[in-house]
PDB file of C-alpha atoms in Angstrom:
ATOM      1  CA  UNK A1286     -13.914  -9.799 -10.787  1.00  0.00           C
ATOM      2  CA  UNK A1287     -10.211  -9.841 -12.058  1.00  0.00           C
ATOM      3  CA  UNK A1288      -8.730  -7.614  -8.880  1.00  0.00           C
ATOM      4  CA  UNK A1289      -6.525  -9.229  -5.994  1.00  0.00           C
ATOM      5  CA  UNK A1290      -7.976 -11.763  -4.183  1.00  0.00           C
ATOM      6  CA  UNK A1291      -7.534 -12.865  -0.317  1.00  0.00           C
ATOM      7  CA  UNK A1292      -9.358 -15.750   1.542  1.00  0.00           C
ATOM      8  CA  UNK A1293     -10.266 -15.799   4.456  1.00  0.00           C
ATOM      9  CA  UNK A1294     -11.526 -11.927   4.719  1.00  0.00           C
ATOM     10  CA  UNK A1295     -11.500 -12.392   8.456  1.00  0.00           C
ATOM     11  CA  UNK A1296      -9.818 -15.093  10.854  1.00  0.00           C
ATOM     12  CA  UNK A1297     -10.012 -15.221  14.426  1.00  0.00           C
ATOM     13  CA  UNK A1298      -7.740 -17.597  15.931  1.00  0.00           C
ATOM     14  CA  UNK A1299      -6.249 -18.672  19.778  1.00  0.00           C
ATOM     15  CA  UNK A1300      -2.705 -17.870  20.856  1.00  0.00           C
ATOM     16  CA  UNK A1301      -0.253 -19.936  19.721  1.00  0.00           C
ATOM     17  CA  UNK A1302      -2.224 -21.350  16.653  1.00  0.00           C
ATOM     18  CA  UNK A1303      -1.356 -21.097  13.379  1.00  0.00           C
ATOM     19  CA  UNK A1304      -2.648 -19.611   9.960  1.00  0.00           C
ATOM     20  CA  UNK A1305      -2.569 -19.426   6.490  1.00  0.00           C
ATOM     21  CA  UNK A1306      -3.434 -16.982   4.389  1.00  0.00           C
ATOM     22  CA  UNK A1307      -3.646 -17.170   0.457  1.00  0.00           C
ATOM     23  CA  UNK A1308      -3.681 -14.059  -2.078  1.00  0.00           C
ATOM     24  CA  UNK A1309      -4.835 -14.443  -5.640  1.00  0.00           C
ATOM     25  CA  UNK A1310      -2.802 -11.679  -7.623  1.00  0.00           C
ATOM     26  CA  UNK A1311      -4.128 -10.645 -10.955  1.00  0.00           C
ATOM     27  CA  UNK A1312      -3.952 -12.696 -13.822  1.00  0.00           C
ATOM     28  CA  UNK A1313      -0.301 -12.758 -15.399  1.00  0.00           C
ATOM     29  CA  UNK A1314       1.155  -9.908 -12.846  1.00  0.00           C
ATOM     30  CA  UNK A1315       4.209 -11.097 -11.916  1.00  0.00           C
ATOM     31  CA  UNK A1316       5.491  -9.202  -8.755  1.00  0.00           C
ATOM     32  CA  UNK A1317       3.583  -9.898  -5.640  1.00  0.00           C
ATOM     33  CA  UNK A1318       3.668  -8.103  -2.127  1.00  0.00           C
ATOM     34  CA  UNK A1319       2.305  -8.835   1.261  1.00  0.00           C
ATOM     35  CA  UNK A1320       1.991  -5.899   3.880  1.00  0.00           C
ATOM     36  CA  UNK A1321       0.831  -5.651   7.349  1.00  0.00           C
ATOM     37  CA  UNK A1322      -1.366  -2.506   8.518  1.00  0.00           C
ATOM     38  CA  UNK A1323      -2.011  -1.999  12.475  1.00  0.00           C
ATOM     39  CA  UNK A1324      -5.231   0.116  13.486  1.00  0.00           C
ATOM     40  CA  UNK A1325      -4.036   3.815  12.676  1.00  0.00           C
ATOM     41  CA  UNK A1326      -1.161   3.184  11.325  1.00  0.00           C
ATOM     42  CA  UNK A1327       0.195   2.831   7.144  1.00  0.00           C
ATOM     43  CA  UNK A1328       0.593  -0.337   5.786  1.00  0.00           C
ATOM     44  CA  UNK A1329       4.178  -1.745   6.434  1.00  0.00           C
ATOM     45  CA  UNK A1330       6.143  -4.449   3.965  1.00  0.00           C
ATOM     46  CA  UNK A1331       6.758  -7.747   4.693  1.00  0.00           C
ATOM     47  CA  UNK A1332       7.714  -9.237   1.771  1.00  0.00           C
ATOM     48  CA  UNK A1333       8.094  -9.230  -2.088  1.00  0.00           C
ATOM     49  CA  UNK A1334       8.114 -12.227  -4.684  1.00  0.00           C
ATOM     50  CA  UNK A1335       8.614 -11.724  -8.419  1.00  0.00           C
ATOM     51  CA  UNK A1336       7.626 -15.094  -9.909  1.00  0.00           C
ATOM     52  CA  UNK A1337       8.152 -17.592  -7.763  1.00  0.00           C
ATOM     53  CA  UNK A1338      11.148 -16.434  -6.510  1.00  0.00           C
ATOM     54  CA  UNK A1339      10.802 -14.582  -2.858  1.00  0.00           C
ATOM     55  CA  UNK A1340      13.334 -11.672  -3.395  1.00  0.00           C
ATOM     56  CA  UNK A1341      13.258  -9.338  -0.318  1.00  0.00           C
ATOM     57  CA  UNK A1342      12.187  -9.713   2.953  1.00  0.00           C
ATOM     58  CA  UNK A1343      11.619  -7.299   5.932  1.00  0.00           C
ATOM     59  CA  UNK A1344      12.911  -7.316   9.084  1.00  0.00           C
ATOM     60  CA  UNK A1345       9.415  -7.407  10.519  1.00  0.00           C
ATOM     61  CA  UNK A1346       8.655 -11.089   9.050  1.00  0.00           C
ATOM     62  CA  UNK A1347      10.647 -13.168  11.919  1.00  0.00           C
ATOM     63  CA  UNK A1348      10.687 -16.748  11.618  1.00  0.00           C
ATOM     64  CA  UNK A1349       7.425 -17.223  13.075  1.00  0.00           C
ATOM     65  CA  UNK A1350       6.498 -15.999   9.464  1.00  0.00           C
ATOM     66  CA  UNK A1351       6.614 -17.599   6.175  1.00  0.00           C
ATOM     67  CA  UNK A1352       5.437 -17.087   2.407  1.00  0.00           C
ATOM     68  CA  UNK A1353       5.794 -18.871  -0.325  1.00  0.00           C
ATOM     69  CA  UNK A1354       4.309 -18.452  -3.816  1.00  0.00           C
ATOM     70  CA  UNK A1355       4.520 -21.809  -5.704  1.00  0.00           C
ATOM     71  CA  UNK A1356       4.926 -21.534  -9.735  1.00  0.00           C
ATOM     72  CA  UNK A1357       4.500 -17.816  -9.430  1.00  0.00           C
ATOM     73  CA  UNK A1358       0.798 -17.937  -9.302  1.00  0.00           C
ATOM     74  CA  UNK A1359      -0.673 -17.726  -5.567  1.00  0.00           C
ATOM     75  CA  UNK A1360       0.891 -16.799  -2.641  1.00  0.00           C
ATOM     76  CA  UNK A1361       0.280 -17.685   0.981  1.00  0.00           C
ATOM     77  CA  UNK A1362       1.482 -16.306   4.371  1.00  0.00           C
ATOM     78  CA  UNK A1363       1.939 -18.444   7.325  1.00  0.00           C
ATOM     79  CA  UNK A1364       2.304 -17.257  10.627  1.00  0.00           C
ATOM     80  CA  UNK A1365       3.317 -19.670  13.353  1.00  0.00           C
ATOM     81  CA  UNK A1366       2.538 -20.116  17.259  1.00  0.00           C
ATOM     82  CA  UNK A1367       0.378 -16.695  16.503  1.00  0.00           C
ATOM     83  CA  UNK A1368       0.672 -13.896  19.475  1.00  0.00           C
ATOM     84  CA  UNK A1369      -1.321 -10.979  20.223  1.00  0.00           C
ATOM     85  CA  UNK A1370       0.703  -8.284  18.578  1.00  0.00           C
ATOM     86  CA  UNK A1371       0.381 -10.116  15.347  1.00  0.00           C
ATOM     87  CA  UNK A1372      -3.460  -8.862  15.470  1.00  0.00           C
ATOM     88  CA  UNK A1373      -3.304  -6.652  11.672  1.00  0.00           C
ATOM     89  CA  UNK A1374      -4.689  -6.560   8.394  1.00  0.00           C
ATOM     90  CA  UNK A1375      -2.850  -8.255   6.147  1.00  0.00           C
ATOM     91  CA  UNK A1376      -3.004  -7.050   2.877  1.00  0.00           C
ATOM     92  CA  UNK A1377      -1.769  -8.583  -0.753  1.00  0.00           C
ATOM     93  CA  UNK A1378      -0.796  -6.283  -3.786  1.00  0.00           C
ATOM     94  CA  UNK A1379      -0.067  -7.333  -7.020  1.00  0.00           C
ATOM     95  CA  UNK A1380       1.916  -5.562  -9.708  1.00  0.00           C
ATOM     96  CA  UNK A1381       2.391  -5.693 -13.503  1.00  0.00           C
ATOM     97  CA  UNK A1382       5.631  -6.373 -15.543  1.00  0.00           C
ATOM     98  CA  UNK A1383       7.213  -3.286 -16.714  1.00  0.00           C
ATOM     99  CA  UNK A1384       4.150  -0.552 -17.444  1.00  0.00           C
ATOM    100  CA  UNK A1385       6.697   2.444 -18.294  1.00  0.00           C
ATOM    101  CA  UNK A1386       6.871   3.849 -14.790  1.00  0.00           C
ATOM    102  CA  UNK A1387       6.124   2.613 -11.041  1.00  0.00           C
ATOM    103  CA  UNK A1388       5.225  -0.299 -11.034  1.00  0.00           C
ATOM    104  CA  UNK A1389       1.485   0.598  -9.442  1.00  0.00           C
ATOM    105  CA  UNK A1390       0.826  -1.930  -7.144  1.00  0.00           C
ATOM    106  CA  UNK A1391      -3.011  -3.459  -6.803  1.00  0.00           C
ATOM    107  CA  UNK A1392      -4.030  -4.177  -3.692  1.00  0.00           C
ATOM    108  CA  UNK A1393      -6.442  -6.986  -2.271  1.00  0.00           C
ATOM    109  CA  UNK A1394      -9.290  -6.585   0.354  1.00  0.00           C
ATOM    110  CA  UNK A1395      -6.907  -7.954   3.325  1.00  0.00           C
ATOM    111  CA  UNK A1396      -7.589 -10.183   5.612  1.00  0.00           C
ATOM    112  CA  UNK A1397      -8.195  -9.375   9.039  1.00  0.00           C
ATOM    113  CA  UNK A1398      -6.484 -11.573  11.884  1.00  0.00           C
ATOM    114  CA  UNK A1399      -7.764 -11.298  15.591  1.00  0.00           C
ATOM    115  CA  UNK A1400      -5.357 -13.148  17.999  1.00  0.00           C
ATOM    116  CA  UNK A1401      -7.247 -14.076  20.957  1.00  0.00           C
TER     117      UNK A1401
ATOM    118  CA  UNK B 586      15.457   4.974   4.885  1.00  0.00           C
ATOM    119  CA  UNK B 587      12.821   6.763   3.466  1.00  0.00           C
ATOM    120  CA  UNK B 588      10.821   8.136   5.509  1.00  0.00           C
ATOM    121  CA  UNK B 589       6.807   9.234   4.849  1.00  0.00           C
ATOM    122  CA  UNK B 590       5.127  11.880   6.958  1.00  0.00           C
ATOM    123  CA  UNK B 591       1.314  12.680   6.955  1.00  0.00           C
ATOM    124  CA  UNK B 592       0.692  15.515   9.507  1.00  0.00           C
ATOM    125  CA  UNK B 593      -3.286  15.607   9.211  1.00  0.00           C
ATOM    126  CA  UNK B 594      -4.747  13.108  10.891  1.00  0.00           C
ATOM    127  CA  UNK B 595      -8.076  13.893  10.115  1.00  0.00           C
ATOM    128  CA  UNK B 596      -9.380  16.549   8.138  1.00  0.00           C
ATOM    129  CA  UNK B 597     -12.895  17.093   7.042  1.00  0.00           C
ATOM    130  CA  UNK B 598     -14.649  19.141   3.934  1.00  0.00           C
ATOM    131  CA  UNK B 599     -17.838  20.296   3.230  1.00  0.00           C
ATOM    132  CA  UNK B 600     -19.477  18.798  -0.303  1.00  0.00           C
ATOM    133  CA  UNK B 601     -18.434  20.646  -3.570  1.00  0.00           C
ATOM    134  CA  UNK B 602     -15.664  22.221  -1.869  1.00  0.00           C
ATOM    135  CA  UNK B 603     -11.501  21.827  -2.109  1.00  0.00           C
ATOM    136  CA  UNK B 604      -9.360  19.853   0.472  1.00  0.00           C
ATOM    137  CA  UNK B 605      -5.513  19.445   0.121  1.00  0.00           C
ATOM    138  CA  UNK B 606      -4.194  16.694   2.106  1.00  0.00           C
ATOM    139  CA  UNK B 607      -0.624  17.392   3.026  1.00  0.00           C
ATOM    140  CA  UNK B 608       2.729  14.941   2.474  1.00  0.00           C
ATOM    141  CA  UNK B 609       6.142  15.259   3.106  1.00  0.00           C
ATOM    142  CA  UNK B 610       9.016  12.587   2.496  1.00  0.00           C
ATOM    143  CA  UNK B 611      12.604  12.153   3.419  1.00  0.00           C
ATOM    144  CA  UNK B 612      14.691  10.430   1.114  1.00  0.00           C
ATOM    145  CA  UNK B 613      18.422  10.672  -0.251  1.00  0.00           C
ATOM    146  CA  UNK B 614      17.374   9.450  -3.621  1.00  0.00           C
ATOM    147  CA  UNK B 615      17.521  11.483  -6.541  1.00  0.00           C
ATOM    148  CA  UNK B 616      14.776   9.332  -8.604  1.00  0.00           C
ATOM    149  CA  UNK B 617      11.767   8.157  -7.597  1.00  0.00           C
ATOM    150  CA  UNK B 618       7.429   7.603  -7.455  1.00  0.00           C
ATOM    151  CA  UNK B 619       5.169   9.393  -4.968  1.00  0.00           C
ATOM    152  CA  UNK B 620       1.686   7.977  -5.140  1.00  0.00           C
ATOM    153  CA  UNK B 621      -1.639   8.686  -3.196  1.00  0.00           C
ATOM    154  CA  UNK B 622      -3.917   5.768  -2.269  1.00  0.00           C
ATOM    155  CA  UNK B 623      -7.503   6.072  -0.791  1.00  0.00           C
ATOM    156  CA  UNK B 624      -8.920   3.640   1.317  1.00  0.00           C
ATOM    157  CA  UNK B 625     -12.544   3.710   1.626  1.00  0.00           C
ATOM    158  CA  UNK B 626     -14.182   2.191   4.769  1.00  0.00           C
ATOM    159  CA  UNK B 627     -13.643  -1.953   5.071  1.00  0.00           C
ATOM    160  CA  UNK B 628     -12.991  -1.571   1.174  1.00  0.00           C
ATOM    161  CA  UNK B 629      -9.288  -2.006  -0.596  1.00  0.00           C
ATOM    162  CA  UNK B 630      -6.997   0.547  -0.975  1.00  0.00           C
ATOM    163  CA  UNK B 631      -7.133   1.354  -4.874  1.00  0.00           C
ATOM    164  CA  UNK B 632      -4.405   3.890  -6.452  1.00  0.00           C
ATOM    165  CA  UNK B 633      -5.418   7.676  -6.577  1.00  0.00           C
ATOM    166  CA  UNK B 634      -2.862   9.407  -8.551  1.00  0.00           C
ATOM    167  CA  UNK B 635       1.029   8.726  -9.543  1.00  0.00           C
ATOM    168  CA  UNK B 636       3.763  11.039  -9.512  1.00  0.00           C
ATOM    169  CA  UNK B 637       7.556  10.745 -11.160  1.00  0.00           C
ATOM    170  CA  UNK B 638      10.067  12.323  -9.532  1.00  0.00           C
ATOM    171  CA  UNK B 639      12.273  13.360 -12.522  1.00  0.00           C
ATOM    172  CA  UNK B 640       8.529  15.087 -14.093  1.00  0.00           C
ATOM    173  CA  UNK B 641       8.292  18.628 -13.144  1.00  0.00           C
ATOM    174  CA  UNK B 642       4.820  19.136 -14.291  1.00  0.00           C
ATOM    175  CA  UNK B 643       2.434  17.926 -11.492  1.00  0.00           C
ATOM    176  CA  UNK B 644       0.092  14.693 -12.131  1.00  0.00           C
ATOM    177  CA  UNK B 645      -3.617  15.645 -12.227  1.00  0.00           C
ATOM    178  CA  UNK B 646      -6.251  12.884 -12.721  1.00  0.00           C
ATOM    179  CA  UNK B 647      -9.909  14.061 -13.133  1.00  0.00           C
ATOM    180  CA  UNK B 648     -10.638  15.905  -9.648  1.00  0.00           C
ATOM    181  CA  UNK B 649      -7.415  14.766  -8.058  1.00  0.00           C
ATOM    182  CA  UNK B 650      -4.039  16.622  -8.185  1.00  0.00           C
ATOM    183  CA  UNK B 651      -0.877  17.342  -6.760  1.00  0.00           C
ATOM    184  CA  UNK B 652       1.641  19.769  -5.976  1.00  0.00           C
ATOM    185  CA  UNK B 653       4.581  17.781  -6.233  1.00  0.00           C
ATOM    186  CA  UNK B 654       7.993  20.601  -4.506  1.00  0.00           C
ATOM    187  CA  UNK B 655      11.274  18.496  -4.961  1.00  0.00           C
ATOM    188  CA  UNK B 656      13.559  20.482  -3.063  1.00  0.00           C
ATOM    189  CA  UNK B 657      10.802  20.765  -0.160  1.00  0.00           C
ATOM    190  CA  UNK B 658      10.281  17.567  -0.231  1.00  0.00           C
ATOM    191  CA  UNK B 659       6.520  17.891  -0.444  1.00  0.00           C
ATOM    192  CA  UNK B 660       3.876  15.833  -2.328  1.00  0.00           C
ATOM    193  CA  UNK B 661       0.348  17.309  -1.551  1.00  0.00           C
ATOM    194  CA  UNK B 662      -3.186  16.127  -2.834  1.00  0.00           C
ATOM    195  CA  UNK B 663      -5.466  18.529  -3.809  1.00  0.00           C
ATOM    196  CA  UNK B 664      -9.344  16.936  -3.559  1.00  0.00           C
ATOM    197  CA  UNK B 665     -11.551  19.911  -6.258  1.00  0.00           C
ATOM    198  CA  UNK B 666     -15.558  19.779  -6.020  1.00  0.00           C
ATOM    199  CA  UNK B 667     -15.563  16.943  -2.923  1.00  0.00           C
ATOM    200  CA  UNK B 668     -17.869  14.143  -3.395  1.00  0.00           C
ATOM    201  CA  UNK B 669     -19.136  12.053  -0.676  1.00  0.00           C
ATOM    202  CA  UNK B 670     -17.353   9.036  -2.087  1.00  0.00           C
ATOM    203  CA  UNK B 671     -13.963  11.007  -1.326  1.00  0.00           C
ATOM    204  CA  UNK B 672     -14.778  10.056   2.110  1.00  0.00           C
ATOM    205  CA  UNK B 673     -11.573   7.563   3.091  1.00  0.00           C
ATOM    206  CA  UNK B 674      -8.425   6.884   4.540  1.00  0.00           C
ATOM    207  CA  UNK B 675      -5.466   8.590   1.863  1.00  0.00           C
ATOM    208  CA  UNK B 676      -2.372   7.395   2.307  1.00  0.00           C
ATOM    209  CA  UNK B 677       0.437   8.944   0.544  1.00  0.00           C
ATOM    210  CA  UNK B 678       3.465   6.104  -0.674  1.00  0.00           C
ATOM    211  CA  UNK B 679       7.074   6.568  -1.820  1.00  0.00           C
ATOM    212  CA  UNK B 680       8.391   4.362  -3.975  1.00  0.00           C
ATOM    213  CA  UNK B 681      12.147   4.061  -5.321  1.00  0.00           C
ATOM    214  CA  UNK B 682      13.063   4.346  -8.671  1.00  0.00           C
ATOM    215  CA  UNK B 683      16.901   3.147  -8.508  1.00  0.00           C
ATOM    216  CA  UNK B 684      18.047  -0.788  -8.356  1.00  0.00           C
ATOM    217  CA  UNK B 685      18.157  -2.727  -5.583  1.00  0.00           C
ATOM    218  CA  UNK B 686      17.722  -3.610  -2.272  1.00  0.00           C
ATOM    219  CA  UNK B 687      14.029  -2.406  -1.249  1.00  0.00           C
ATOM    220  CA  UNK B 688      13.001  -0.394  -4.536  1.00  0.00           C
ATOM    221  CA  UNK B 689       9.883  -2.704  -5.187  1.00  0.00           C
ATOM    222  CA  UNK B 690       8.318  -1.700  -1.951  1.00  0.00           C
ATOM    223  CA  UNK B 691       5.960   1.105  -0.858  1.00  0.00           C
ATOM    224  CA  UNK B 692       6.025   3.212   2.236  1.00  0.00           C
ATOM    225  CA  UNK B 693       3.331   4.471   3.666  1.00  0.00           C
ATOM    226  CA  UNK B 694       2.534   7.599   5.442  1.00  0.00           C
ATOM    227  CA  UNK B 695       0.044   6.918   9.062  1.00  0.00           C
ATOM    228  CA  UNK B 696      -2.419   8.139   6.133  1.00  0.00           C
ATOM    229  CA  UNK B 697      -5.301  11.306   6.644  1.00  0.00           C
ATOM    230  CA  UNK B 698      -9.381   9.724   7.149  1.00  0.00           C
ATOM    231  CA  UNK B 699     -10.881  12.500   5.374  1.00  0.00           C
ATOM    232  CA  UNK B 700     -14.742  13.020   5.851  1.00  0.00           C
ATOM    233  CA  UNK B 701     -16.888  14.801   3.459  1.00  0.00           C
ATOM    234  CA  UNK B 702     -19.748  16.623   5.136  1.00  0.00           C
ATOM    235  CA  UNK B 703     -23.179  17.411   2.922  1.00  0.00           C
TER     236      UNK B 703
END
């Protein structure tokens, strides 16, 4: 399988802990997105790397959040001190250099958090 | 801000038949993408069909199509002889075509669950 990978698929963790989540893009795409979808609602951005470089960020990653994606492969998302409301799916998408037109974006199977 | 509005929230079709799923956007931009994604049940959301702002002929892909209205600001699916693998979550995306600040990302609609009934 050469699609977007995410590990873990599910994590259920205690207020106030933290966790990591890693997304595999597809091989040699070069732009990378993270988005966070609440039950009933769109997906929403959080952030955007091309390469390694982390170029845009949303006002809905606080500083309880943080990505990184080391020699533009991976990526991960931290969250820190985890509360309730951070309960989502958090899904990856990957996307090609230039293709002639929008940039389609491939998404990953998410990863569902539960904050207990 | 753009702004993405899916007024369906559900909507439900009986096999064979034709659904349109309805879209409307706000923007201020003159150039660009409108896409459709389906989401099937605890399964990834994979890319449905692709639209260009600046192409006045509407983007059809096999049994999906759209009716892309500029000036109304309206960006509808059109779902012909309904499968029951159509069932999903669609979520209709806007995507920027011009430089800068926040053109890489999409924004999503609340999205339509569409069921397909045998």
């Amino acid at each position: 399988d050469t699609g977007v990978s995410q590990n873990p698929r599910h994590k259920i963790t205690k207020r106030g802990q933290n966790v990591t989540f890693r997304c595999d893009p597809i091989s040699e795409h070069n732009r990378l997105y993270w988005y966070r979808q609440t039950l009933g609602q769109g997906p929403e951005f959080l952030t955007y790397f091309q390469n390694e470089a982390q170029l845009e960020k949303s006002r809905l990653l606080s500083d309880r959040f943080s990505a990184e994606r080391p020699k533009g492969s991976f990526s991960t998302l931290e969250i820190q001190r985890t509360e309730q409301g951070d309960s989502a799916m958090y899904l990856c998408a990957s996307s090609p250099r230039w293709t002639g037109g929008g940039f389609e974006q491939y998404f990953g199977p998410g990863t569902r958090l539960t904050v207990t | 801000a753009q702004t993405v509005t899916q007024s369906q929230p559900e909507m439900s079709v009986q096999e064979a038949e034709t659904v349109t799923l309805s879209c409307t956007y706000d923007t201020s931009e003159s150039d660009y993408y409108l896409f459709w994604y389906k989401q099937p049940p605890s399964r990834q959301m994979i890319l449905v069909i692709r639209q260009e702002a600046y192409k006045q002929q509407n983007a059809t892909e096999n049994r999906f199509s759209v009716n892309f209205q500029k000036a109304a600001k309206s960006f509808s699916l059109k779902i012909s002889d309904s499968q029951l693998g159509d069932a999903a979550m669609y979520f209709c995306a806007y995507r920027s075509a011009e430089s800068g600040a926040g053109s890489y990302q999409l924004t999503f609609g609340k999205g339509t669950k569409l069921s397909v009934i045998p």
